[in-house]
Structures are given as C-alpha cells and as structure tokens.
Amino acid sequence: MVGALRLVVITYFPGEFLEAMLATVPAASARAIAVTVVDNGSTDGTVDYVRSVPELTLAQPGRNVGYGGGANVGVAGSSEPWVVIANSDLTFSPGSIDKLLEAAERWPRSGVLGPRILTPDGRLYPSARELPSLGRGVGHALFGWIWPTNPWTAGYRRERQEPRESTAGWVSGACMLVRREAFEAVGGFDESYFMYFEDTDLCERMAGAGWDIVYAPDAVVEHHGAHSTSRDLHMMSKAHHDSAYRYLSRRYAGPAWAPVRVALRAGLWARYQFSRRVSRVTHGAQPTRQA
C-alpha cells in the first residue's frame, strides 16, 4: 500500500498560477496531501500569499537555487515516502495524483512516475522520452525547429506512439511522483543543472541504480509552460544549451571523446545563437522546460 504523500511546488514569480494550481489539488486525490512551496526569490507577493494559508509550508532557500535545487530543499524538509514535485504553472485533473499512486503500486520498483501532460489547448506535451543519445540528440537539435516531424525528434519524444503505461528513459520534471527511498539513494537532483536536463539526469541515475522510470498516462495534468522562465528568455535559453552540453559531455567523457565534445559545444553555441534570433523575430518565443 502506498504511504503518505507530499506535494512540493517550486515557485519563481508564479503570479496567479500558484493559487490556481493549488485549487486543483483537493480533487486530484482522495487523501490529504501536505504541501510545501519552495520559493526561489519571488517578489510578486508569492511569499505573503503562502504565509497567509495555514495549510501550506513555506521553504525559502535564500537565493535562486534553480529547479532541482528547490526540489531538493522541499524533499529534504519533509518525511513522506512519496513526493510529487511540480511546477507552479500546471493544474491537476480530478484523480490524477491518485492515478499516479495506483501506477506506483503496479510498478513496485518505480523510482519516478510521470503523468500525461497536456498543453492548455489540449495537445500532448512530450511527457515521456528516450534518453538523449548522440545521434538522436544531434538530429533533434538540428532539425527540431525546421522539420518538426523528423525521425530523430519523433523517436526522442515518442510523439508517434499511443500513450500507454510503460517504462521510459525519463519523464518531465514539470510534474513527477518520486519515491523518497530512490530519490535519496541517488542524492536527489544534481544541482549543477540550474534549469533543464536535471530531470533527465535524475531519471538516468535512478535507472542506473535499478529503479524503474514509469510513464502513467492515465494521470493527466495541464501545463501552461515557461511562465517564470519568460522573465529572461535569453538567460533561460543559455541555461538550456549549457545544461544540454553538461549532460551530453558527461555521457561522452574521456580523452577519446574530446573531438565530439568540441563539436557538441560548437553546435550548441550555434543553436543558442539561432534561438536568440528566432525569439527576437517572434517577439515572445521561449524555450519550454525541456525542448
């Protein structure tokens, strides 16, 4: 039987999204859910709002420690065996948290479970993906924008597959249920990833430690996406490409892979410059949590 649960929400200037998200929590589960809000330095009234709600626990790292760092703070300050880690700009569908817990019972070695994530217009957000490989990553990076249906992006994002409960390479950190035992066994999120790829890295390390990464599409959430990151598009785009290099360079470490790492750095720098030009042209284009 799955035990007690805590919801950890990481906020950074969430605006009206936090209150809207919390309003959907009671219908998402039949059980009482403890909620911790980890605020990374908002000055938009978020802290005052959280303090005004007795049922909420506020954690303040004292500086912006990034998404994974904020999640680590929230998990460390709680004791429940299961934790839902989530962005503030999503809403839970009725029963969605209970459906994640039910899936956890079907997968006794599950370390992380992710729901089906929809965009506000009802499209499927790439909720479960394969781990990035060199070939798949390069193909997705080069052709993802100009040829969205290319085979590398489709394979990476599983976009042509009917959603079904199964293991995955990784699930989106926008909303994930984690088993505390597994999370603590691998040391939680790697805080060298300020934003982006921290979820990929976590899932890969959990799988390496023998835990299952499970996609549970019967649980559905809606993600508005990139609300807080839109405050500084260029900084977030740079963080995305820096994290991509950090992740891939660690997968291809050692002297023999040095030429590949040089090519990766050059290619990702070029992609970052291109993304800056695209954002200027479109006046508001922004990287999602995971591109």
CSV table of C-alpha atoms in Angstrom, one decimal:
chain,number,residue,atom,x,y,z
A,1,MET,CA,0.0,0.0,0.0
A,2,VAL,CA,1.4,3.4,-1.0
A,3,GLY,CA,2.1,5.6,2.1
A,4,ALA,CA,1.7,9.3,2.8
A,5,LEU,CA,2.4,11.9,0.2
A,6,ARG,CA,3.7,15.4,0.0
A,7,LEU,CA,3.4,17.9,-2.9
A,8,VAL,CA,6.5,20.1,-3.4
A,9,VAL,CA,5.9,23.1,-5.6
A,10,ILE,CA,8.8,25.2,-6.9
A,11,THR,CA,8.0,28.8,-7.5
A,12,TYR,CA,9.7,31.8,-9.1
A,13,PHE,CA,7.4,34.7,-9.8
A,14,PRO,CA,4.4,32.4,-10.3
A,15,GLY,CA,1.8,35.2,-10.4
A,16,GLU,CA,-1.8,33.9,-10.4
A,17,PHE,CA,-0.7,30.4,-11.4
A,18,LEU,CA,0.2,29.1,-8.0
A,19,GLU,CA,-3.2,29.8,-6.4
A,20,ALA,CA,-5.0,28.3,-9.5
A,21,MET,CA,-2.8,25.2,-9.2
A,22,LEU,CA,-3.4,24.7,-5.5
A,23,ALA,CA,-7.1,24.9,-6.1
A,24,THR,CA,-7.0,21.7,-8.1
A,25,VAL,CA,-5.1,19.6,-5.6
A,26,PRO,CA,-8.1,18.5,-3.4
A,27,ALA,CA,-9.8,16.9,-6.3
A,28,ALA,CA,-6.6,15.3,-7.5
A,29,SER,CA,-6.6,12.8,-4.6
A,30,ALA,CA,-8.9,11.3,-2.1
A,31,ARG,CA,-6.2,11.5,0.6
A,32,ALA,CA,-5.0,14.6,2.5
A,33,ILE,CA,-1.8,16.0,0.9
A,34,ALA,CA,0.7,18.0,2.7
A,35,VAL,CA,2.0,20.9,0.5
A,36,THR,CA,5.4,22.6,0.6
A,37,VAL,CA,6.0,25.7,-1.6
A,38,VAL,CA,9.7,26.3,-2.2
A,39,ASP,CA,10.2,29.9,-3.4
A,40,ASN,CA,13.3,30.8,-5.2
A,41,GLY,CA,13.2,34.6,-4.5
A,42,SER,CA,9.9,35.9,-5.9
A,43,THR,CA,8.9,39.5,-5.0
A,44,ASP,CA,5.5,39.3,-6.5
A,45,GLY,CA,3.6,38.6,-3.3
A,46,THR,CA,4.0,34.8,-3.5
A,47,VAL,CA,5.7,34.6,-0.1
A,48,ASP,CA,3.0,36.7,1.6
A,49,TYR,CA,0.3,34.5,0.0
A,50,VAL,CA,1.8,31.3,1.1
A,51,ARG,CA,2.3,32.6,4.6
A,52,SER,CA,-1.4,33.5,4.7
A,53,VAL,CA,-2.5,30.0,4.1
A,54,PRO,CA,-2.1,27.9,7.2
A,55,GLU,CA,-2.2,24.6,5.3
A,56,LEU,CA,0.9,25.5,3.3
A,57,THR,CA,4.5,25.1,4.4
A,58,LEU,CA,6.9,27.7,3.0
A,59,ALA,CA,10.6,27.0,2.3
A,60,GLN,CA,13.0,29.7,1.2
A,61,PRO,CA,16.5,28.7,0.2
A,62,GLY,CA,17.6,32.4,0.4
A,63,ARG,CA,18.6,32.6,-3.2
A,64,ASN,CA,17.5,31.2,-6.6
A,65,VAL,CA,18.9,27.7,-6.4
A,66,GLY,CA,17.2,26.6,-9.6
A,67,TYR,CA,14.5,24.0,-10.2
A,68,GLY,CA,16.4,20.9,-9.0
A,69,GLY,CA,17.9,22.7,-6.1
A,70,GLY,CA,14.5,23.9,-5.0
A,71,ALA,CA,13.0,20.4,-5.2
A,72,ASN,CA,15.9,19.1,-3.1
A,73,VAL,CA,15.1,21.7,-0.4
A,74,GLY,CA,11.4,20.7,-0.4
A,75,VAL,CA,12.1,17.0,-0.3
A,76,ALA,CA,14.7,17.3,2.5
A,77,GLY,CA,12.3,19.3,4.6
A,78,SER,CA,9.7,16.5,4.6
A,79,SER,CA,9.4,12.9,5.6
A,80,GLU,CA,6.6,11.3,3.5
A,81,PRO,CA,7.6,8.2,1.5
A,82,TRP,CA,6.2,9.7,-1.7
A,83,VAL,CA,6.6,13.2,-3.1
A,84,VAL,CA,5.0,14.9,-6.1
A,85,ILE,CA,7.4,17.5,-7.5
A,86,ALA,CA,5.7,20.1,-9.7
A,87,ASN,CA,5.9,23.4,-11.5
A,88,SER,CA,3.5,26.1,-10.2
A,89,ASP,CA,2.1,26.7,-13.7
A,90,LEU,CA,0.2,23.4,-14.0
A,91,THR,CA,-3.2,22.1,-12.9
A,92,PHE,CA,-4.2,18.6,-11.8
A,93,SER,CA,-7.1,16.8,-13.4
A,94,PRO,CA,-9.5,15.1,-10.9
A,95,GLY,CA,-8.0,11.9,-9.6
A,96,SER,CA,-4.6,12.5,-11.3
A,97,ILE,CA,-2.5,12.1,-8.2
A,98,ASP,CA,-4.3,9.0,-7.1
A,99,LYS,CA,-3.8,7.5,-10.5
A,100,LEU,CA,0.0,8.1,-10.2
A,101,LEU,CA,-0.1,6.4,-6.8
A,102,GLU,CA,-2.1,3.4,-8.3
A,103,ALA,CA,0.5,3.1,-11.0
A,104,ALA,CA,3.2,3.1,-8.3
A,105,GLU,CA,1.6,0.0,-6.8
A,106,ARG,CA,1.7,-1.8,-10.2
A,107,TRP,CA,5.4,-1.0,-10.5
A,108,PRO,CA,7.0,-2.0,-7.2
A,109,ARG,CA,10.4,-0.9,-8.4
A,110,SER,CA,9.3,2.5,-9.7
A,111,GLY,CA,11.5,5.4,-8.6
A,112,VAL,CA,9.9,8.1,-10.7
A,113,LEU,CA,6.5,8.2,-12.3
A,114,GLY,CA,5.3,10.9,-14.7
A,115,PRO,CA,1.7,11.8,-15.8
A,116,ARG,CA,0.4,12.6,-19.3
A,117,ILE,CA,1.0,16.4,-19.7
A,118,LEU,CA,-1.3,18.4,-21.9
A,119,THR,CA,-0.9,22.0,-23.1
A,120,PRO,CA,-3.8,24.5,-22.5
A,121,ASP,CA,-5.1,23.8,-26.0
A,122,GLY,CA,-5.3,20.1,-25.4
A,123,ARG,CA,-2.2,19.0,-27.3
A,124,LEU,CA,0.1,16.3,-25.8
A,125,TYR,CA,3.2,17.7,-24.3
A,126,PRO,CA,6.2,15.3,-24.7
A,127,SER,CA,5.7,13.8,-21.3
A,128,ALA,CA,8.0,10.7,-21.5
A,129,ARG,CA,11.0,10.5,-23.7
A,130,GLU,CA,14.0,8.3,-24.5
A,131,LEU,CA,17.4,9.3,-23.1
A,132,PRO,CA,19.3,11.6,-25.4
A,133,SER,CA,21.9,9.8,-27.5
A,134,LEU,CA,24.5,11.5,-29.6
A,135,GLY,CA,22.8,10.7,-32.9
A,136,ARG,CA,19.2,11.3,-31.7
A,137,GLY,CA,20.3,14.5,-29.9
A,138,VAL,CA,22.1,16.0,-32.8
A,139,GLY,CA,19.2,15.2,-35.2
A,140,HIS,CA,16.7,16.7,-32.8
A,141,ALA,CA,18.8,19.8,-32.2
A,142,LEU,CA,19.5,20.4,-35.9
A,143,PHE,CA,16.0,19.7,-37.3
A,144,GLY,CA,13.6,20.0,-34.4
A,145,TRP,CA,12.5,23.6,-35.4
A,146,ILE,CA,12.6,23.5,-39.1
A,147,TRP,CA,11.4,19.9,-39.6
A,148,PRO,CA,9.2,19.0,-36.6
A,149,THR,CA,8.3,15.6,-37.9
A,150,ASN,CA,11.9,14.4,-38.4
A,151,PRO,CA,12.6,10.9,-37.2
A,152,TRP,CA,15.1,11.9,-34.6
A,153,THR,CA,12.7,14.2,-32.8
A,154,ALA,CA,9.8,11.7,-33.1
A,155,GLY,CA,12.0,8.9,-31.6
A,156,TYR,CA,13.2,11.1,-28.8
A,157,ARG,CA,9.8,12.5,-27.9
A,158,ARG,CA,7.8,9.3,-28.7
A,159,GLU,CA,5.3,11.6,-30.4
A,160,ARG,CA,4.0,8.9,-32.8
A,161,GLN,CA,3.2,6.4,-30.1
A,162,GLU,CA,-0.1,6.0,-28.5
A,163,PRO,CA,0.2,6.9,-24.8
A,164,ARG,CA,0.4,3.8,-22.7
A,165,GLU,CA,1.7,2.9,-19.3
A,166,SER,CA,5.3,1.7,-19.7
A,167,THR,CA,8.8,2.4,-18.7
A,168,ALA,CA,10.6,5.4,-20.2
A,169,GLY,CA,14.1,6.8,-20.4
A,170,TRP,CA,12.9,9.9,-18.5
A,171,VAL,CA,9.8,11.8,-17.6
A,172,SER,CA,9.3,15.5,-17.4
A,173,GLY,CA,10.2,17.3,-14.2
A,174,ALA,CA,7.2,19.6,-14.7
A,175,CYS,CA,5.3,17.0,-12.7
A,176,MET,CA,6.7,13.8,-11.3
A,177,LEU,CA,6.0,11.4,-8.5
A,178,VAL,CA,9.2,10.3,-6.8
A,179,ARG,CA,9.8,7.5,-4.3
A,180,ARG,CA,11.8,9.1,-1.4
A,181,GLU,CA,13.9,5.9,-0.9
A,182,ALA,CA,15.0,6.0,-4.5
A,183,PHE,CA,15.4,9.8,-4.6
A,184,GLU,CA,17.6,9.9,-1.5
A,185,ALA,CA,19.6,6.8,-2.7
A,186,VAL,CA,20.9,8.7,-5.7
A,187,GLY,CA,21.3,12.0,-3.9
A,188,GLY,CA,18.3,13.8,-5.4
A,189,PHE,CA,18.7,16.3,-8.3
A,190,ASP,CA,22.2,17.3,-9.4
A,191,GLU,CA,22.2,21.0,-8.6
A,192,SER,CA,24.9,21.7,-11.2
A,193,TYR,CA,21.9,21.8,-13.6
A,194,PHE,CA,20.3,25.2,-12.8
A,195,MET,CA,17.5,24.6,-15.2
A,196,TYR,CA,16.8,21.9,-17.8
A,197,PHE,CA,18.1,18.4,-18.0
A,198,GLU,CA,18.0,18.0,-14.2
A,199,ASP,CA,15.1,15.6,-14.7
A,200,THR,CA,16.8,13.7,-17.5
A,201,ASP,CA,19.9,13.3,-15.3
A,202,LEU,CA,17.9,12.2,-12.3
A,203,CYS,CA,16.0,9.6,-14.2
A,204,GLU,CA,19.1,8.2,-15.8
A,205,ARG,CA,20.8,7.9,-12.4
A,206,MET,CA,17.8,6.2,-10.8
A,207,ALA,CA,17.5,3.7,-13.7
A,208,GLY,CA,21.2,3.0,-13.2
A,209,ALA,CA,20.6,2.2,-9.6
A,210,GLY,CA,17.9,-0.3,-10.5
A,211,TRP,CA,14.7,1.7,-10.3
A,212,ASP,CA,12.0,1.9,-13.0
A,213,ILE,CA,11.1,5.2,-14.7
A,214,VAL,CA,7.4,4.9,-15.4
A,215,TYR,CA,5.1,6.8,-17.7
A,216,ALA,CA,1.5,6.7,-16.3
A,217,PRO,CA,-0.7,8.5,-18.9
A,218,ASP,CA,-4.0,7.7,-17.1
A,219,ALA,CA,-2.9,10.6,-14.8
A,220,VAL,CA,-3.4,13.8,-16.6
A,221,VAL,CA,-2.2,17.4,-15.8
A,222,GLU,CA,-2.2,20.6,-17.8
A,223,HIS,CA,0.9,22.6,-18.1
A,224,HIS,CA,0.9,26.3,-19.1
A,225,GLY,CA,4.7,26.2,-19.6
A,226,ALA,CA,7.5,28.7,-19.4
A,227,HIS,CA,5.7,31.3,-17.3
A,228,SER,CA,8.5,32.1,-14.9
A,229,THR,CA,11.3,31.4,-17.5
A,230,SER,CA,9.8,34.1,-19.7
A,231,ARG,CA,11.2,36.8,-17.4
A,232,ASP,CA,14.6,36.4,-19.1
A,233,LEU,CA,14.3,34.5,-22.3
A,234,HIS,CA,18.0,34.8,-23.2
A,235,MET,CA,19.2,33.6,-19.8
A,236,MET,CA,16.9,30.6,-19.9
A,237,SER,CA,17.9,29.8,-23.5
A,238,LYS,CA,21.5,29.9,-22.5
A,239,ALA,CA,20.8,27.8,-19.4
A,240,HIS,CA,19.1,25.2,-21.6
A,241,HIS,CA,22.0,24.9,-24.0
A,242,ASP,CA,24.6,24.9,-21.2
A,243,SER,CA,22.7,22.1,-19.5
A,244,ALA,CA,22.4,20.2,-22.8
A,245,TYR,CA,26.2,20.4,-23.1
A,246,ARG,CA,26.8,19.4,-19.5
A,247,TYR,CA,24.6,16.3,-19.8
A,248,LEU,CA,25.9,15.1,-23.1
A,249,SER,CA,29.6,15.8,-22.3
A,250,ARG,CA,29.3,13.7,-19.2
A,251,ARG,CA,27.8,10.9,-21.2
A,252,TYR,CA,30.7,11.1,-23.6
A,253,ALA,CA,33.6,11.7,-21.2
A,254,GLY,CA,37.2,10.7,-21.6
A,255,PRO,CA,40.1,11.6,-24.0
A,256,ALA,CA,38.7,9.6,-26.9
A,257,TRP,CA,35.5,11.6,-27.0
A,258,ALA,CA,37.3,15.0,-26.8
A,259,PRO,CA,36.7,15.9,-30.5
A,260,VAL,CA,33.0,15.0,-30.1
A,261,ARG,CA,32.7,17.3,-27.1
A,262,VAL,CA,34.3,20.1,-29.0
A,263,ALA,CA,31.8,19.6,-31.8
A,264,LEU,CA,28.9,19.5,-29.3
A,265,ARG,CA,29.9,22.8,-27.7
A,266,ALA,CA,30.3,24.5,-31.1
A,267,GLY,CA,26.9,23.1,-32.4
A,268,LEU,CA,25.1,24.0,-29.2
A,269,TRP,CA,26.5,27.5,-29.2
A,270,ALA,CA,25.3,27.9,-32.8
A,271,ARG,CA,21.9,26.6,-31.9
A,272,TYR,CA,21.7,29.1,-28.9
A,273,GLN,CA,22.6,32.0,-31.3
A,274,PHE,CA,19.9,30.8,-33.7
A,275,SER,CA,17.3,30.6,-30.8
A,276,ARG,CA,18.1,34.2,-29.8
A,277,ARG,CA,17.4,35.3,-33.4
A,278,VAL,CA,14.2,33.3,-33.5
A,279,SER,CA,13.0,34.8,-30.2
A,280,ARG,CA,13.6,38.3,-31.4
A,281,VAL,CA,11.7,37.7,-34.6
A,282,THR,CA,8.7,36.1,-33.0
A,283,HIS,CA,8.6,38.6,-30.0
A,284,GLY,CA,8.0,36.1,-27.2
A,285,ALA,CA,9.1,32.7,-28.4
A,286,GLN,CA,10.7,30.9,-25.4
A,287,PRO,CA,12.2,27.6,-24.6
A,288,THR,CA,9.9,25.2,-22.7
A,289,ARG,CA,11.2,23.4,-19.7
A,290,GLN,CA,12.6,20.8,-22.0
A,291,ALA,CA,13.0,21.5,-25.7
